[in-house]
Coordinates of C-alpha atoms in Angstrom, one line a residue:
M1 CA 0.0 0.0 0.0
K2 CA 1.3 3.4 -1.0
I3 CA 0.3 6.2 1.4
I4 CA 1.0 9.9 1.1
V5 CA 0.6 12.3 4.0
V6 CA 0.2 16.0 3.5
G7 CA 1.6 17.9 6.5
A8 CA 4.4 16.9 8.8
V9 CA 3.6 18.5 12.1
A10 CA 1.5 17.0 14.9
G11 CA -1.2 15.2 13.0
G12 CA 0.7 14.3 9.8
A13 CA 3.9 13.1 11.6
T14 CA 1.9 11.1 14.1
A15 CA -0.2 9.5 11.4
A16 CA 2.8 8.4 9.4
S17 CA 4.4 7.0 12.5
Q18 CA 1.3 5.2 13.6
I19 CA 0.7 3.7 10.2
R20 CA 4.3 2.4 10.1
R21 CA 3.6 0.6 13.4
V22 CA 0.5 -1.2 12.1
L23 CA 1.6 -1.5 8.4
P24 CA 5.3 -2.3 8.4
D25 CA 5.4 -2.9 4.6
A26 CA 3.6 0.2 3.5
E27 CA 5.3 2.8 1.4
I28 CA 4.9 6.1 3.3
T29 CA 5.8 9.5 2.0
V30 CA 5.2 12.8 3.8
Y31 CA 5.2 16.2 2.2
D32 CA 5.3 19.5 4.1
K33 CA 5.7 23.0 2.7
G34 CA 7.4 24.3 5.9
S35 CA 11.0 24.1 6.8
T36 CA 10.6 22.0 10.0
M37 CA 8.6 18.9 10.8
S38 CA 7.2 17.5 14.0
F39 CA 7.6 20.5 16.2
G40 CA 5.5 21.4 19.2
N41 CA 3.3 24.4 18.3
C42 CA 2.1 24.7 21.8
G43 CA 5.7 25.2 23.0
M44 CA 6.4 28.2 20.8
P45 CA 5.2 30.9 23.2
Y46 CA 7.5 29.5 25.9
V47 CA 10.5 29.6 23.5
I48 CA 9.7 33.2 22.8
G49 CA 9.4 33.9 26.5
G50 CA 12.8 32.2 27.2
V51 CA 11.3 29.5 29.4
I52 CA 12.5 27.0 26.8
E53 CA 16.1 28.3 26.1
D54 CA 16.9 25.9 23.3
K55 CA 14.4 26.3 20.5
K56 CA 15.4 22.9 19.0
K57 CA 14.0 21.1 22.0
I58 CA 10.5 21.5 20.6
I59 CA 11.4 19.5 17.5
S60 CA 10.8 15.9 18.2
A61 CA 11.9 14.4 14.8
T62 CA 13.7 15.3 11.6
P63 CA 13.3 13.9 8.0
E64 CA 16.6 12.1 8.6
S65 CA 15.5 10.4 11.8
F66 CA 12.1 9.4 10.3
K67 CA 14.0 7.8 7.4
E68 CA 16.5 6.0 9.6
K69 CA 14.2 4.9 12.4
K70 CA 10.9 4.4 10.6
N71 CA 11.7 4.1 6.9
I72 CA 9.4 7.0 6.1
E73 CA 10.3 9.5 3.5
V74 CA 9.7 13.2 4.6
Y75 CA 10.2 16.1 2.2
V76 CA 10.0 19.6 3.8
H77 CA 9.8 22.6 1.5
H78 CA 7.5 20.6 -0.6
E79 CA 3.9 21.7 -1.1
V80 CA 1.1 19.5 -2.4
V81 CA -0.8 21.9 -4.7
R82 CA -3.3 19.6 -6.5
I83 CA -5.1 16.3 -6.0
D84 CA -6.3 14.2 -9.0
R85 CA -8.8 11.9 -7.3
K86 CA -9.6 9.9 -10.4
Q87 CA -6.0 9.1 -11.2
K88 CA -5.0 9.0 -7.5
L89 CA -2.2 11.5 -8.1
V90 CA -0.9 14.5 -6.3
E91 CA 1.1 17.4 -7.8
V92 CA 3.9 18.4 -5.5
K93 CA 5.9 21.7 -5.8
N94 CA 9.3 22.2 -4.4
V95 CA 8.9 25.7 -2.9
Q96 CA 12.7 26.3 -3.0
T97 CA 13.2 25.5 -6.7
G98 CA 9.7 26.1 -8.1
K99 CA 9.8 22.7 -9.9
S100 CA 6.8 20.4 -9.7
F101 CA 6.3 16.6 -10.0
T102 CA 3.5 14.1 -9.5
D103 CA 3.3 11.2 -7.1
S104 CA 0.7 8.4 -6.8
Y105 CA -1.1 7.1 -3.8
D106 CA -3.5 4.3 -2.7
K107 CA -4.5 6.3 0.4
L108 CA -4.0 10.0 1.0
I109 CA -4.0 11.7 4.5
L110 CA -4.6 15.4 4.7
S111 CA -3.1 17.2 7.7
P112 CA -2.7 20.7 6.3
G113 CA -3.3 22.5 9.6
G114 CA -4.5 26.0 9.8
S115 CA -3.2 29.5 9.1
A116 CA -3.3 32.4 11.6
R117 CA -6.2 34.7 10.9
R118 CA -4.7 38.1 10.0
P119 CA -7.3 40.9 9.9
T120 CA -6.3 44.1 8.1
Y121 CA -6.5 47.6 9.5
E122 CA -5.9 51.1 8.1
G123 CA -2.2 51.8 8.3
M124 CA -1.2 48.3 9.2
D125 CA 1.7 48.4 6.8
T126 CA 3.3 51.1 9.0
A127 CA 3.8 48.7 11.9
D128 CA 5.7 45.6 12.7
V129 CA 3.1 42.9 12.8
F130 CA 3.5 39.2 13.5
T131 CA 1.5 36.0 13.8
L132 CA 2.7 32.8 15.5
R133 CA 1.7 29.7 13.7
S134 CA 4.8 28.1 12.3
Y135 CA 8.4 27.4 13.4
D136 CA 9.5 30.0 10.9
D137 CA 7.1 32.5 12.5
M138 CA 8.7 31.8 15.9
E139 CA 12.2 32.3 14.6
E140 CA 11.2 35.6 13.0
I141 CA 9.7 36.9 16.3
L142 CA 12.8 35.7 18.2
S143 CA 15.1 37.6 15.8
Y144 CA 13.0 40.7 16.0
I145 CA 13.0 40.8 19.8
H146 CA 16.8 40.1 19.9
E147 CA 17.7 42.7 17.3
K148 CA 15.1 45.5 18.0
K149 CA 14.8 45.1 21.7
P150 CA 11.2 46.3 21.8
S151 CA 9.8 47.7 25.0
S152 CA 6.1 47.3 24.3
C153 CA 3.7 45.0 22.4
A154 CA 0.0 44.9 21.6
V155 CA -1.5 41.5 21.5
V156 CA -4.7 41.4 19.4
G157 CA -7.0 38.7 20.6
G158 CA -7.4 37.4 24.1
G159 CA -7.9 33.7 23.4
F160 CA -5.6 30.9 24.8
I161 CA -2.6 31.8 22.6
G162 CA -3.1 35.5 23.1
V163 CA -3.1 35.1 26.9
E164 CA 0.0 32.9 26.8
L165 CA 1.8 35.4 24.6
A166 CA 0.8 38.2 27.0
E167 CA 2.5 36.4 29.9
V168 CA 5.7 35.3 28.2
L169 CA 6.3 38.7 26.6
H170 CA 5.6 40.4 30.0
E171 CA 8.1 38.1 31.6
Q172 CA 10.7 39.3 29.0
G173 CA 10.3 42.8 30.3
I174 CA 8.0 44.0 27.5
S175 CA 5.0 46.1 28.4
V176 CA 1.9 44.3 27.0
S177 CA -1.6 45.5 26.1
V178 CA -4.2 43.0 25.0
I179 CA -7.0 44.1 22.7
E180 CA -10.1 41.9 22.8
R181 CA -13.4 42.6 21.1
N182 CA -15.4 40.6 23.6
K183 CA -16.3 41.4 27.2
H184 CA -13.6 39.2 28.7
M185 CA -10.4 37.4 27.8
M186 CA -11.0 33.8 26.6
S187 CA -14.6 34.7 25.7
I188 CA -15.5 31.0 25.4
L189 CA -15.4 30.8 29.3
D190 CA -18.4 31.5 31.5
P191 CA -18.3 35.0 33.2
E192 CA -17.6 33.6 36.7
I193 CA -14.3 32.1 35.5
A194 CA -13.4 34.7 32.8
V195 CA -13.5 37.6 35.4
L196 CA -10.8 35.8 37.4
L197 CA -8.6 35.5 34.4
D198 CA -8.9 39.2 33.6
E199 CA -8.0 40.0 37.2
E200 CA -4.9 37.9 37.1
L201 CA -3.7 39.6 33.9
R202 CA -4.3 43.0 35.3
N203 CA -2.7 42.2 38.6
N204 CA 0.5 41.3 36.7
G205 CA 0.6 44.6 34.8
V206 CA -1.1 43.5 31.5
A207 CA -3.3 46.3 30.2
L208 CA -6.7 45.0 29.0
H209 CA -8.7 46.8 26.3
R210 CA -12.0 44.9 26.1
E211 CA -15.1 45.3 23.9
T212 CA -13.2 47.2 21.3
E213 CA -11.1 46.8 18.2
I214 CA -8.3 48.6 16.3
A215 CA -9.6 51.5 14.2
N216 CA -6.3 52.4 12.6
I217 CA -2.5 52.0 13.1
N218 CA 0.1 54.7 12.6
G219 CA 3.5 53.2 13.3
S220 CA 3.7 52.4 17.0
K221 CA 0.4 54.2 17.7
L222 CA -2.8 52.1 17.7
T223 CA -6.1 53.9 17.9
L224 CA -9.0 51.8 19.1
K225 CA -12.7 52.2 18.2
N226 CA -13.5 53.2 21.7
G227 CA -11.1 56.1 21.4
D228 CA -8.2 54.5 23.5
V229 CA -4.7 54.9 22.1
V230 CA -2.2 52.1 22.6
E231 CA 1.5 52.6 22.1
A232 CA 3.3 49.4 20.9
D233 CA 6.6 48.8 19.3
F234 CA 5.1 45.7 17.6
V235 CA 1.8 43.9 17.2
M236 CA 1.1 40.2 17.8
M237 CA -2.0 39.0 15.9
S238 CA -3.8 36.1 17.8
V239 CA -7.3 36.2 16.5
G240 CA -7.9 32.5 15.6
I241 CA -7.1 29.9 13.1
I242 CA -8.4 29.4 9.5
A243 CA -8.4 25.8 8.4
N244 CA -6.2 25.2 5.3
T245 CA -8.9 23.6 3.1
E246 CA -8.0 25.1 -0.3
L247 CA -6.4 21.8 -1.5
A248 CA -9.3 19.7 -0.3
E249 CA -11.9 22.1 -1.7
A250 CA -10.2 22.2 -5.1
A251 CA -10.4 18.4 -5.2
G252 CA -14.1 18.5 -4.6
L253 CA -14.1 17.3 -1.0
E254 CA -16.9 18.5 1.2
I255 CA -16.2 21.5 3.5
G256 CA -18.4 21.7 6.5
E257 CA -20.1 24.5 8.4
T258 CA -17.2 25.0 10.7
G259 CA -14.9 25.6 7.8
G260 CA -13.2 22.3 8.1
I261 CA -13.0 19.2 5.9
V262 CA -16.0 17.0 6.6
T263 CA -15.0 13.6 8.0
N264 CA -16.8 10.5 9.3
D265 CA -16.1 8.7 12.6
V266 CA -12.9 7.0 11.2
M267 CA -11.7 10.3 9.7
Q268 CA -12.5 9.6 6.0
T269 CA -13.6 12.5 3.9
T270 CA -16.3 12.3 1.3
D271 CA -13.7 10.3 -0.7
P272 CA -13.1 7.0 1.2
D273 CA -9.5 6.9 0.0
I274 CA -8.7 10.3 1.5
Y275 CA -8.6 11.0 5.2
A276 CA -8.4 14.4 7.0
I277 CA -7.0 15.0 10.5
G278 CA -5.9 17.9 12.7
D279 CA -6.8 21.6 12.6
A280 CA -8.5 21.3 9.2
A281 CA -10.7 18.4 10.0
E282 CA -14.4 18.8 11.0
N283 CA -15.7 16.2 13.5
K284 CA -18.7 16.2 15.8
E285 CA -19.5 17.6 19.2
W286 CA -19.6 15.1 22.0
F287 CA -23.2 15.7 23.3
T288 CA -25.1 17.0 20.3
G289 CA -23.3 15.3 17.4
K290 CA -23.3 18.6 15.6
P291 CA -20.2 19.6 13.5
K292 CA -17.3 20.8 15.6
R293 CA -13.6 21.6 14.9
V294 CA -11.1 21.8 17.7
P295 CA -7.6 23.0 16.6
L296 CA -5.7 21.4 19.5
A297 CA -2.9 18.9 19.7
W298 CA -4.7 16.0 21.5
H299 CA -7.3 15.8 18.8
A300 CA -4.7 15.7 16.0
H301 CA -2.9 12.8 17.7
R302 CA -6.0 10.8 18.4
Q303 CA -7.3 11.3 14.9
A304 CA -3.9 10.1 13.5
Y305 CA -4.3 6.9 15.6
I306 CA -7.8 6.4 14.3
V307 CA -6.7 6.6 10.7
A308 CA -3.9 4.1 11.3
K309 CA -6.3 1.6 12.9
H310 CA -8.7 2.0 10.1
L311 CA -6.0 1.3 7.5
E312 CA -5.0 -1.7 9.6
G313 CA -8.5 -3.1 9.3
K314 CA -9.2 -2.8 13.0
P315 CA -11.3 0.4 13.1
V316 CA -11.5 2.6 16.2
R317 CA -14.2 5.3 16.0
I318 CA -14.0 8.8 17.3
K319 CA -16.6 9.5 19.8
G320 CA -16.9 13.3 19.7
L321 CA -15.0 16.3 20.8
L322 CA -15.2 17.9 24.3
G323 CA -12.6 20.6 23.7
T324 CA -10.7 19.9 26.9
S325 CA -8.0 22.6 27.3
I326 CA -5.8 24.4 29.8
S327 CA -3.5 27.4 29.8
K328 CA -1.0 28.9 32.2
V329 CA -1.6 32.5 33.3
F330 CA 1.3 33.8 35.4
S331 CA 0.9 32.0 38.7
Q332 CA -2.5 30.6 37.9
S333 CA -4.1 28.2 35.4
V334 CA -7.4 28.2 33.6
A335 CA -9.0 25.1 32.1
M336 CA -12.2 23.8 30.7
T337 CA -14.0 20.8 29.2
G338 CA -17.4 20.2 27.6
M339 CA -20.2 22.7 27.2
T340 CA -20.5 26.2 28.5
D341 CA -23.6 28.0 29.6
D342 CA -23.9 29.8 26.3
M343 CA -23.6 26.5 24.3
L344 CA -26.3 24.8 26.4
E345 CA -28.7 27.7 26.2
E346 CA -28.2 27.8 22.4
E347 CA -29.0 24.1 22.2
G348 CA -32.0 24.4 24.5
I349 CA -30.5 21.8 27.0
P350 CA -31.8 22.2 30.5
F351 CA -28.9 22.5 32.9
K352 CA -27.8 23.5 36.4
T353 CA -24.5 24.6 37.8
V354 CA -22.4 24.2 40.9
L355 CA -19.7 26.8 41.7
H356 CA -17.2 25.7 44.4
K357 CA -14.4 27.8 45.8
S358 CA -11.8 26.2 48.1
K359 CA -8.1 25.4 48.6
T360 CA -6.4 23.2 46.1
N361 CA -5.0 21.1 49.0
A362 CA -4.9 21.1 52.8
G363 CA -4.9 24.7 54.0
Y364 CA -2.5 23.9 56.8
Y365 CA 0.1 22.7 54.3
P366 CA 2.5 25.5 53.4
D367 CA 2.1 25.0 49.6
H368 CA -1.5 25.5 48.9
A369 CA -3.5 27.7 46.5
N370 CA -7.1 28.7 45.7
I371 CA -9.4 27.1 43.2
T372 CA -12.7 28.0 41.7
L373 CA -14.4 25.1 40.1
K374 CA -17.6 25.3 38.1
V375 CA -19.4 22.2 37.0
T376 CA -22.5 22.1 34.7
Y377 CA -24.9 19.2 34.6
H378 CA -28.2 18.2 33.0
A379 CA -31.1 19.4 35.0
E380 CA -33.1 16.1 34.5
T381 CA -30.6 13.3 34.0
R382 CA -27.9 15.0 36.2
K383 CA -25.2 13.8 33.8
V384 CA -22.1 16.1 33.8
L385 CA -22.0 18.3 30.8
G386 CA -19.0 20.5 31.3
A387 CA -16.6 22.2 33.8
Q388 CA -14.3 25.2 34.1
A389 CA -11.7 25.9 36.7
F390 CA -9.3 28.7 37.7
G391 CA -6.6 28.8 40.3
G392 CA -3.3 27.5 41.4
K393 CA -1.8 24.0 41.3
G394 CA -4.0 21.0 40.6
I395 CA -6.3 22.7 38.1
D396 CA -5.4 20.1 35.4
K397 CA -6.2 17.2 37.7
R398 CA -9.7 18.4 38.5
I399 CA -10.6 19.2 34.8
D400 CA -9.1 15.9 33.7
V401 CA -11.2 13.9 36.3
I402 CA -14.3 15.7 35.1
A403 CA -13.5 15.1 31.4
T404 CA -13.2 11.4 32.3
A405 CA -16.5 11.5 34.2
I406 CA -18.2 12.9 31.1
F407 CA -16.6 10.2 29.0
G408 CA -18.0 7.6 31.3
G409 CA -21.4 9.1 31.4
L410 CA -21.3 9.9 35.2
T411 CA -23.8 12.1 37.0
V412 CA -22.9 15.1 39.2
D413 CA -23.8 12.9 42.2
D414 CA -21.2 10.3 41.1
L415 CA -18.6 13.0 41.6
A416 CA -19.1 12.9 45.4
A417 CA -18.4 9.1 45.4
L418 CA -15.2 9.2 43.4
E419 CA -12.3 7.8 45.4
L420 CA -9.6 10.3 44.6
S421 CA -6.0 10.4 45.9
Y422 CA -5.4 12.4 49.0
S423 CA -2.4 13.7 50.9
P424 CA -2.0 17.2 52.3
P425 CA 0.4 18.3 49.6
Y426 CA -2.0 17.4 46.9
S427 CA -5.7 17.6 48.0
S428 CA -8.1 17.4 50.9
P429 CA -10.1 14.4 52.2
K430 CA -13.0 15.7 50.2
D431 CA -11.5 16.9 47.0
P432 CA -13.0 19.9 45.2
V433 CA -14.4 17.5 42.7
N434 CA -16.1 15.5 45.5
M435 CA -17.4 18.8 47.0
V436 CA -19.1 19.7 43.7
G437 CA -21.0 16.4 43.9
Y438 CA -22.0 17.0 47.5
K439 CA -23.2 20.6 46.8
A440 CA -25.3 19.4 43.9
E441 CA -27.3 17.2 46.2

């Protein structure tokens, strides 16, 4: 079997590796238009912030290592520009030389990722503006900071990446302003949690400009629609990801309402010989089954595994997306899983919530912190529908436990009965997750 993979970052590299594990005799070729394969996108902000001092540490594989260890051919600087579904051919362009050639496939896996959304503003060409999506983007930003030594930055967009950038740039001694058009940072969060995030950012010296957008830019001067003026030596755009679906769309594959390539529960597109995974793939939401696209690393890796198992003839089916995620915000963390209040109201699902505030572990133990945990559950069945948390250490543990509870179909009352590990450095005899269950009674 001859398999071509388009894209060599999280989804594509993992798919190739997983396929080699289950199909040792397959001929596997990977093409990627970038300069670097298999790098950790999520680690890039921390390279910029100096937390990760050696940028090469976020690269987990090279074309040479893939060839040597897995017998997989990887070609970087090579872009697949056309798919001929009838002939089962792809046209590949060497972006360095401009020369093109064709390659054939039995199965084709699309993992083209997404591109950073880059809105345009009047006078934008007068400013130094960056996006962070590729390894090359990261290197460009690192060089700019090293050479120009900027003292201020405007981050446009207060989502997960925008908030992480605000922290790491601030830790580099750069004055940061975040411009967010919604009422709170990370607008996907419910207000009870989002307000805590805003407070943490402000307490650490990050200027927040909410419910407004850029009107125009004049060099280092950004005028906002509410009349505020922000001085910034450079601008970081962090306003979302656009799925790279041009190749799939030109080949006649169906594009869904989320803007991603439509897939079934084994990641096949509308052409059964072509699969799609990662940021550009549209799946379904866990509870409603409606189309959903989550551009996060876990989903790309899981989808890669599902493709490999299907090619092996032992299919494993994707069960839906919860969107479980977490982000570090200075000394605090913010995390979520499942549905929010707004999502539930939009779907007309009756729900109730429990909000619990406590210590992350025994209050008498020197190393403890605060936690605010919100859990949402179905008003009739009492099954857990979602959770959000903000606070110090152990936020990841609580959200992960609740994500597992959702996966297992547990009720909010079951949370009280969970036997969770306890020792004063880690928790309390009644963990915050247990307390949510007790409160719900």
